[in-house]
PDB file of C-alpha atoms in Angstrom:
ATOM      1  CA  MET A   1      60.347 126.376  52.761  1.00  0.00           C
ATOM      2  CA  MET A   2      60.992 127.868  49.140  1.00  0.00           C
ATOM      3  CA  GLY A   3      63.882 125.763  49.211  1.00  0.00           C
ATOM      4  CA  TYR A   4      62.609 122.657  50.093  1.00  0.00           C
ATOM      5  CA  TYR A   5      59.588 123.180  47.148  1.00  0.00           C
ATOM      6  CA  ILE A   6      62.331 124.022  44.645  1.00  0.00           C
ATOM      7  CA  LEU A   7      64.423 120.954  45.608  1.00  0.00           C
ATOM      8  CA  ILE A   8      61.496 117.851  45.660  1.00  0.00           C
ATOM      9  CA  GLY A   9      60.121 120.041  41.934  1.00  0.00           C
ATOM     10  CA  VAL A  10      64.123 118.988  40.734  1.00  0.00           C
ATOM     11  CA  ILE A  11      64.025 115.886  42.160  1.00  0.00           C
ATOM     12  CA  MET A  12      60.763 114.933  40.311  1.00  0.00           C
ATOM     13  CA  LEU A  13      61.725 116.701  37.126  1.00  0.00           C
ATOM     14  CA  VAL A  14      64.990 114.341  36.932  1.00  0.00           C
ATOM     15  CA  SER A  15      62.356 111.445  38.212  1.00  0.00           C
ATOM     16  CA  TRP A  16      60.474 112.065  34.794  1.00  0.00           C
ATOM     17  CA  TYR A  17      62.956 112.817  32.859  1.00  0.00           C
ATOM     18  CA  VAL A  18      65.012 109.117  33.559  1.00  0.00           C
ATOM     19  CA  GLY A  19      61.453 107.480  33.918  1.00  0.00           C
ATOM     20  CA  HIS A  20      60.469 108.407  30.341  1.00  0.00           C
ATOM     21  CA  LYS A  21      63.409 107.486  28.936  1.00  0.00           C
ATOM     22  CA  LEU A  22      63.292 103.800  30.775  1.00  0.00           C
ATOM     23  CA  LYS A  23      59.456 103.621  29.434  1.00  0.00           C
ATOM     24  CA  THR A  24      60.523 104.928  25.913  1.00  0.00           C
ATOM     25  CA  LYS A  25      63.919 102.503  25.764  1.00  0.00           C
ATOM     26  CA  PHE A  26      61.234  99.232  26.923  1.00  0.00           C
ATOM     27  CA  LYS A  27      58.810 100.220  24.075  1.00  0.00           C
ATOM     28  CA  LYS A  28      62.036 100.536  21.496  1.00  0.00           C
ATOM     29  CA  TYR A  29      63.451  97.083  22.812  1.00  0.00           C
ATOM     30  CA  SER A  30      60.184  95.270  23.034  1.00  0.00           C
ATOM     31  CA  LYS A  31      59.795  95.467  19.177  1.00  0.00           C
ATOM     32  CA  VAL A  32      63.515  93.673  19.014  1.00  0.00           C
ATOM     33  CA  HIS A  33      61.785  89.850  18.541  1.00  0.00           C
ATOM     34  CA  LEU A  34      64.175  87.267  19.743  1.00  0.00           C
ATOM     35  CA  GLU A  35      65.832  84.680  17.459  1.00  0.00           C
ATOM     36  CA  ASN A  36      65.671  81.948  19.462  1.00  0.00           C
ATOM     37  CA  GLY A  37      61.948  82.857  20.395  1.00  0.00           C
ATOM     38  CA  MET A  38      61.825  82.401  24.166  1.00  0.00           C
ATOM     39  CA  SER A  39      59.472  84.136  26.170  1.00  0.00           C
ATOM     40  CA  GLY A  40      60.251  86.142  29.729  1.00  0.00           C
ATOM     41  CA  ALA A  41      59.124  83.267  31.365  1.00  0.00           C
ATOM     42  CA  GLU A  42      61.395  80.710  29.555  1.00  0.00           C
ATOM     43  CA  ILE A  43      64.440  82.722  29.959  1.00  0.00           C
ATOM     44  CA  ALA A  44      63.781  83.034  33.856  1.00  0.00           C
ATOM     45  CA  ARG A  45      63.364  79.563  34.193  1.00  0.00           C
ATOM     46  CA  LYS A  46      66.385  78.151  32.289  1.00  0.00           C
ATOM     47  CA  MET A  47      68.324  80.890  33.955  1.00  0.00           C
ATOM     48  CA  LEU A  48      67.333  79.704  37.643  1.00  0.00           C
ATOM     49  CA  GLU A  49      68.063  75.890  36.507  1.00  0.00           C
ATOM     50  CA  ASP A  50      71.449  77.122  34.692  1.00  0.00           C
ATOM     51  CA  ASN A  51      72.443  78.589  38.738  1.00  0.00           C
ATOM     52  CA  GLY A  52      71.214  75.424  40.377  1.00  0.00           C
ATOM     53  CA  ILE A  53      68.249  76.913  41.517  1.00  0.00           C
ATOM     54  CA  TYR A  54      65.375  74.489  41.742  1.00  0.00           C
ATOM     55  CA  ASP A  55      63.061  76.620  44.883  1.00  0.00           C
ATOM     56  CA  VAL A  56      62.204  79.182  42.970  1.00  0.00           C
ATOM     57  CA  LYS A  57      58.751  79.640  41.026  1.00  0.00           C
ATOM     58  CA  VAL A  58      58.122  81.880  37.973  1.00  0.00           C
ATOM     59  CA  ILE A  59      54.718  83.401  37.652  1.00  0.00           C
ATOM     60  CA  SER A  60      52.830  86.500  36.104  1.00  0.00           C
ATOM     61  CA  THR A  61      52.228  89.809  38.025  1.00  0.00           C
ATOM     62  CA  PRO A  62      49.360  92.325  36.613  1.00  0.00           C
ATOM     63  CA  GLY A  63      50.575  96.141  35.615  1.00  0.00           C
ATOM     64  CA  GLN A  64      53.281  97.133  33.469  1.00  0.00           C
ATOM     65  CA  LEU A  65      57.245  97.692  35.308  1.00  0.00           C
ATOM     66  CA  THR A  66      56.147  95.521  38.183  1.00  0.00           C
ATOM     67  CA  ASP A  67      58.876  92.890  38.295  1.00  0.00           C
ATOM     68  CA  HIS A  68      60.250  92.044  41.089  1.00  0.00           C
ATOM     69  CA  TYR A  69      62.027  88.842  43.476  1.00  0.00           C
ATOM     70  CA  ASP A  70      60.053  88.073  46.518  1.00  0.00           C
ATOM     71  CA  PRO A  71      62.569  86.396  48.604  1.00  0.00           C
ATOM     72  CA  GLN A  72      60.053  85.856  51.342  1.00  0.00           C
ATOM     73  CA  LYS A  73      57.961  83.907  48.904  1.00  0.00           C
ATOM     74  CA  LYS A  74      60.746  83.197  46.577  1.00  0.00           C
ATOM     75  CA  THR A  75      59.235  83.734  43.180  1.00  0.00           C
ATOM     76  CA  VAL A  76      60.324  85.875  40.577  1.00  0.00           C
ATOM     77  CA  ASN A  77      57.358  88.105  39.729  1.00  0.00           C
ATOM     78  CA  LEU A  78      57.341  89.316  35.792  1.00  0.00           C
ATOM     79  CA  SER A  79      54.973  91.791  34.882  1.00  0.00           C
ATOM     80  CA  GLU A  80      52.602  90.590  32.009  1.00  0.00           C
ATOM     81  CA  GLY A  81      54.205  92.665  29.349  1.00  0.00           C
ATOM     82  CA  VAL A  82      57.474  90.404  30.400  1.00  0.00           C
ATOM     83  CA  TYR A  83      56.306  86.949  31.348  1.00  0.00           C
ATOM     84  CA  ALA A  84      54.644  86.313  28.310  1.00  0.00           C
ATOM     85  CA  GLN A  85      56.485  88.479  25.394  1.00  0.00           C
ATOM     86  CA  ARG A  86      59.664  87.276  23.520  1.00  0.00           C
ATOM     87  CA  ASN A  87      61.530  90.219  23.006  1.00  0.00           C
ATOM     88  CA  ALA A  88      65.061  91.892  24.197  1.00  0.00           C
ATOM     89  CA  ALA A  89      63.400  94.045  26.816  1.00  0.00           C
ATOM     90  CA  ALA A  90      61.320  91.040  28.360  1.00  0.00           C
ATOM     91  CA  ALA A  91      64.564  88.863  28.218  1.00  0.00           C
ATOM     92  CA  ALA A  92      66.610  91.967  29.764  1.00  0.00           C
ATOM     93  CA  VAL A  93      63.875  92.088  33.022  1.00  0.00           C
ATOM     94  CA  ALA A  94      63.422  88.344  33.524  1.00  0.00           C
ATOM     95  CA  ALA A  95      67.543  87.766  33.358  1.00  0.00           C
ATOM     96  CA  HIS A  96      67.477  90.869  36.320  1.00  0.00           C
ATOM     97  CA  GLU A  97      65.212  89.373  38.419  1.00  0.00           C
ATOM     98  CA  CYS A  98      66.463  86.183  38.306  1.00  0.00           C
ATOM     99  CA  GLY A  99      70.079  87.519  39.021  1.00  0.00           C
ATOM    100  CA  HIS A 100      68.304  88.717  42.688  1.00  0.00           C
ATOM    101  CA  ALA A 101      66.958  84.670  43.307  1.00  0.00           C
ATOM    102  CA  VAL A 102      70.940  83.744  42.340  1.00  0.00           C
ATOM    103  CA  GLN A 103      72.085  86.662  44.863  1.00  0.00           C
ATOM    104  CA  HIS A 104      69.788  85.398  47.531  1.00  0.00           C
ATOM    105  CA  ALA A 105      70.278  81.946  46.714  1.00  0.00           C
ATOM    106  CA  LYS A 106      74.935  82.879  47.265  1.00  0.00           C
ATOM    107  CA  ALA A 107      73.712  85.050  49.740  1.00  0.00           C
ATOM    108  CA  TYR A 108      75.370  88.068  48.644  1.00  0.00           C
ATOM    109  CA  SER A 109      75.861  90.712  51.035  1.00  0.00           C
ATOM    110  CA  TRP A 110      74.467  93.860  50.131  1.00  0.00           C
ATOM    111  CA  LEU A 111      71.162  91.897  49.661  1.00  0.00           C
ATOM    112  CA  LYS A 112      71.152  90.476  53.053  1.00  0.00           C
ATOM    113  CA  MET A 113      72.166  93.894  54.292  1.00  0.00           C
ATOM    114  CA  ARG A 114      69.071  95.344  52.487  1.00  0.00           C
ATOM    115  CA  SER A 115      66.981  92.504  53.289  1.00  0.00           C
ATOM    116  CA  ASN A 116      67.966  93.306  57.378  1.00  0.00           C
ATOM    117  CA  LEU A 117      66.975  96.923  56.974  1.00  0.00           C
ATOM    118  CA  VAL A 118      63.450  96.840  55.264  1.00  0.00           C
ATOM    119  CA  PRO A 119      61.353  96.294  58.525  1.00  0.00           C
ATOM    120  CA  MET A 120      62.582  99.474  60.081  1.00  0.00           C
ATOM    121  CA  VAL A 121      63.053 101.311  56.430  1.00  0.00           C
ATOM    122  CA  SER A 122      59.324 100.303  56.038  1.00  0.00           C
ATOM    123  CA  ILE A 123      58.105 101.968  59.274  1.00  0.00           C
ATOM    124  CA  ALA A 124      60.582 105.108  59.279  1.00  0.00           C
ATOM    125  CA  SER A 125      60.082 106.144  55.663  1.00  0.00           C
ATOM    126  CA  LYS A 126      56.193 106.198  56.071  1.00  0.00           C
ATOM    127  CA  TYR A 127      56.291 108.470  59.381  1.00  0.00           C
ATOM    128  CA  SER A 128      59.643 110.675  59.299  1.00  0.00           C
ATOM    129  CA  GLN A 129      58.189 113.134  56.716  1.00  0.00           C
ATOM    130  CA  PHE A 130      55.654 114.241  59.371  1.00  0.00           C
ATOM    131  CA  VAL A 131      57.910 114.068  61.979  1.00  0.00           C
ATOM    132  CA  ILE A 132      60.463 116.166  60.388  1.00  0.00           C
ATOM    133  CA  MET A 133      57.788 118.518  59.755  1.00  0.00           C
ATOM    134  CA  GLY A 134      56.383 118.494  63.092  1.00  0.00           C
ATOM    135  CA  GLY A 135      59.770 119.519  64.309  1.00  0.00           C
ATOM    136  CA  ILE A 136      60.241 122.443  61.940  1.00  0.00           C
ATOM    137  CA  ILE A 137      56.607 123.727  63.240  1.00  0.00           C
ATOM    138  CA  LEU A 138      57.933 123.357  66.813  1.00  0.00           C
ATOM    139  CA  MET A 139      60.437 125.478  65.873  1.00  0.00           C
ATOM    140  CA  VAL A 140      58.532 127.951  64.503  1.00  0.00           C
ATOM    141  CA  MET A 141      56.068 128.352  67.433  1.00  0.00           C
ATOM    142  CA  ASN A 142      59.460 129.480  68.984  1.00  0.00           C
ATOM    143  CA  LEU A 143      59.301 126.030  70.921  1.00  0.00           C
ATOM    144  CA  ALA A 144      63.008 125.616  69.719  1.00  0.00           C
ATOM    145  CA  GLY A 145      64.385 122.999  72.275  1.00  0.00           C
ATOM    146  CA  VAL A 146      61.554 120.268  71.649  1.00  0.00           C
ATOM    147  CA  GLY A 147      61.678 120.968  67.740  1.00  0.00           C
ATOM    148  CA  GLN A 148      65.402 120.553  66.970  1.00  0.00           C
ATOM    149  CA  THR A 149      64.594 117.164  69.223  1.00  0.00           C
ATOM    150  CA  VAL A 150      61.795 116.121  66.895  1.00  0.00           C
ATOM    151  CA  LEU A 151      63.673 116.933  63.488  1.00  0.00           C
ATOM    152  CA  LEU A 152      66.522 115.088  64.603  1.00  0.00           C
ATOM    153  CA  ILE A 153      64.197 112.492  65.425  1.00  0.00           C
ATOM    154  CA  GLY A 154      62.732 112.738  61.707  1.00  0.00           C
ATOM    155  CA  ILE A 155      65.973 113.710  60.264  1.00  0.00           C
ATOM    156  CA  VAL A 156      67.508 110.366  61.565  1.00  0.00           C
ATOM    157  CA  MET A 157      64.392 108.290  60.158  1.00  0.00           C
ATOM    158  CA  PHE A 158      64.524 110.053  57.017  1.00  0.00           C
ATOM    159  CA  GLY A 159      68.548 108.660  56.852  1.00  0.00           C
ATOM    160  CA  LEU A 160      67.135 105.133  57.115  1.00  0.00           C
ATOM    161  CA  GLY A 161      65.370 105.490  53.676  1.00  0.00           C
ATOM    162  CA  THR A 162      68.338 107.278  52.482  1.00  0.00           C
ATOM    163  CA  LEU A 163      70.745 104.375  53.661  1.00  0.00           C
ATOM    164  CA  PHE A 164      68.287 101.925  51.960  1.00  0.00           C
ATOM    165  CA  SER A 165      68.386 103.792  48.566  1.00  0.00           C
ATOM    166  CA  PHE A 166      71.930 103.954  48.528  1.00  0.00           C
ATOM    167  CA  ILE A 167      72.700 100.154  49.373  1.00  0.00           C
ATOM    168  CA  THR A 168      69.718  99.307  46.470  1.00  0.00           C
ATOM    169  CA  LEU A 169      72.479 100.524  44.056  1.00  0.00           C
ATOM    170  CA  PRO A 170      75.020  97.648  44.554  1.00  0.00           C
ATOM    171  CA  VAL A 171      71.850  95.068  44.434  1.00  0.00           C
ATOM    172  CA  GLU A 172      70.438  96.199  41.614  1.00  0.00           C
ATOM    173  CA  TYR A 173      73.809  96.654  39.154  1.00  0.00           C
ATOM    174  CA  ASP A 174      75.204  93.289  40.492  1.00  0.00           C
ATOM    175  CA  ALA A 175      71.756  91.488  39.539  1.00  0.00           C
ATOM    176  CA  SER A 176      72.195  93.191  35.916  1.00  0.00           C
ATOM    177  CA  ASN A 177      75.565  92.102  35.112  1.00  0.00           C
ATOM    178  CA  ARG A 178      75.112  88.899  36.302  1.00  0.00           C
ATOM    179  CA  ALA A 179      71.706  88.732  33.918  1.00  0.00           C
ATOM    180  CA  LEU A 180      73.727  90.052  31.414  1.00  0.00           C
ATOM    181  CA  ALA A 181      76.996  87.998  31.682  1.00  0.00           C
ATOM    182  CA  TRP A 182      74.804  84.920  31.665  1.00  0.00           C
ATOM    183  CA  LEU A 183      72.712  85.849  28.111  1.00  0.00           C
ATOM    184  CA  LYS A 184      76.036  86.308  26.464  1.00  0.00           C
ATOM    185  CA  THR A 185      77.791  83.656  27.784  1.00  0.00           C
ATOM    186  CA  GLU A 186      75.122  81.038  27.630  1.00  0.00           C
ATOM    187  CA  ASN A 187      74.283  82.855  23.666  1.00  0.00           C
ATOM    188  CA  ILE A 188      70.470  83.648  24.699  1.00  0.00           C
ATOM    189  CA  VAL A 189      70.715  86.728  22.657  1.00  0.00           C
ATOM    190  CA  THR A 190      72.205  87.472  19.588  1.00  0.00           C
ATOM    191  CA  PRO A 191      74.780  91.026  19.690  1.00  0.00           C
ATOM    192  CA  GLN A 192      71.994  93.053  18.686  1.00  0.00           C
ATOM    193  CA  GLU A 193      69.633  91.944  20.845  1.00  0.00           C
ATOM    194  CA  TYR A 194      72.230  91.831  23.947  1.00  0.00           C
ATOM    195  CA  GLU A 195      72.823  95.734  23.465  1.00  0.00           C
ATOM    196  CA  GLY A 196      68.908  96.104  23.351  1.00  0.00           C
ATOM    197  CA  SER A 197      68.871  94.157  26.615  1.00  0.00           C
ATOM    198  CA  LYS A 198      72.296  96.306  27.992  1.00  0.00           C
ATOM    199  CA  ASP A 199      70.805  99.721  27.324  1.00  0.00           C
ATOM    200  CA  SER A 200      67.087  98.697  29.577  1.00  0.00           C
ATOM    201  CA  LEU A 201      68.776  97.644  32.279  1.00  0.00           C
ATOM    202  CA  LYS A 202      71.552 100.727  31.860  1.00  0.00           C
ATOM    203  CA  TRP A 203      67.969 103.338  32.142  1.00  0.00           C
ATOM    204  CA  ALA A 204      66.556 100.735  34.705  1.00  0.00           C
ATOM    205  CA  ALA A 205      69.015 101.451  37.126  1.00  0.00           C
ATOM    206  CA  ARG A 206      69.665 104.839  36.602  1.00  0.00           C
ATOM    207  CA  THR A 207      66.201 105.002  38.134  1.00  0.00           C
ATOM    208  CA  TYR A 208      67.504 103.822  41.832  1.00  0.00           C
ATOM    209  CA  VAL A 209      70.511 106.087  40.811  1.00  0.00           C
ATOM    210  CA  VAL A 210      67.455 109.336  40.828  1.00  0.00           C
ATOM    211  CA  ALA A 211      66.174 108.130  44.083  1.00  0.00           C
ATOM    212  CA  ALA A 212      69.076 108.139  45.766  1.00  0.00           C
ATOM    213  CA  VAL A 213      70.638 110.975  44.877  1.00  0.00           C
ATOM    214  CA  GLY A 214      67.526 112.753  45.237  1.00  0.00           C
ATOM    215  CA  SER A 215      66.858 111.347  49.042  1.00  0.00           C
ATOM    216  CA  LEU A 216      70.375 112.104  49.980  1.00  0.00           C
ATOM    217  CA  ALA A 217      69.867 116.200  48.523  1.00  0.00           C
ATOM    218  CA  THR A 218      66.193 115.895  50.524  1.00  0.00           C
ATOM    219  CA  LEU A 219      68.270 114.452  53.485  1.00  0.00           C
ATOM    220  CA  LEU A 220      71.212 117.446  53.340  1.00  0.00           C
ATOM    221  CA  TYR A 221      68.420 119.801  52.989  1.00  0.00           C
ATOM    222  CA  PHE A 222      66.871 118.771  56.550  1.00  0.00           C
ATOM    223  CA  VAL A 223      69.961 118.678  58.071  1.00  0.00           C
ATOM    224  CA  GLY A 224      70.709 122.496  57.371  1.00  0.00           C
ATOM    225  CA  ILE A 225      67.953 123.283  58.518  1.00  0.00           C
ATOM    226  CA  PHE A 226      68.837 121.871  61.816  1.00  0.00           C
ATOM    227  CA  LEU A 227      72.012 123.029  61.723  1.00  0.00           C
ATOM    228  CA  GLY A 228      70.798 126.659  61.121  1.00  0.00           C
ATOM    229  CA  ARG A 229      68.253 126.295  63.881  1.00  0.00           C
ATOM    230  CA  ASP A 230      70.747 124.995  66.618  1.00  0.00           C
TER     231      ASP A 230
END
């Protein structure tokens, strides 16, 4: 199990670094005020309208970096630091979340695939670690046959979460690309503001990359245990 703890430690360290850089970038670009004076909420509403989307509401949600698009309620939820702020970071986040709304409106295939996996992944992710550990314990107790079966079930459950994290990558990158293209094409931001928005979204995307790679590394570790005992 020592190898598992080392792996988790490395993943946590890399995740912390990327998360720290993200917060640092957002703090930096929160000081780059938009020349057009638009708030995050105003930018979000304009992007939705420019894409012919009129059935999605833009609302404020508590917390920091809690921004998200809810396809069920059709709401673009912007954190307090984005909704009312008028800077490059707020512009990037607001446009990015609207990018998801545009994906939804245009039936973007990767978003549809991710949405279809949500019910299964929510259950699998909640219990997979317990099932895997249960399988390993049974194997240690000389109940190899039962333990391997339980471990394999846990690996499949964990694999669903890993698959979900990789499907999330094109969804997030596409939303950012849509956001940046709109910000530039519609002249919502100046060249300097655009670079700040682009850099902010780049580091936001890297958090998803780290999560996906970390999940894959952990999955391969568990597969290694299964194969080593088989």
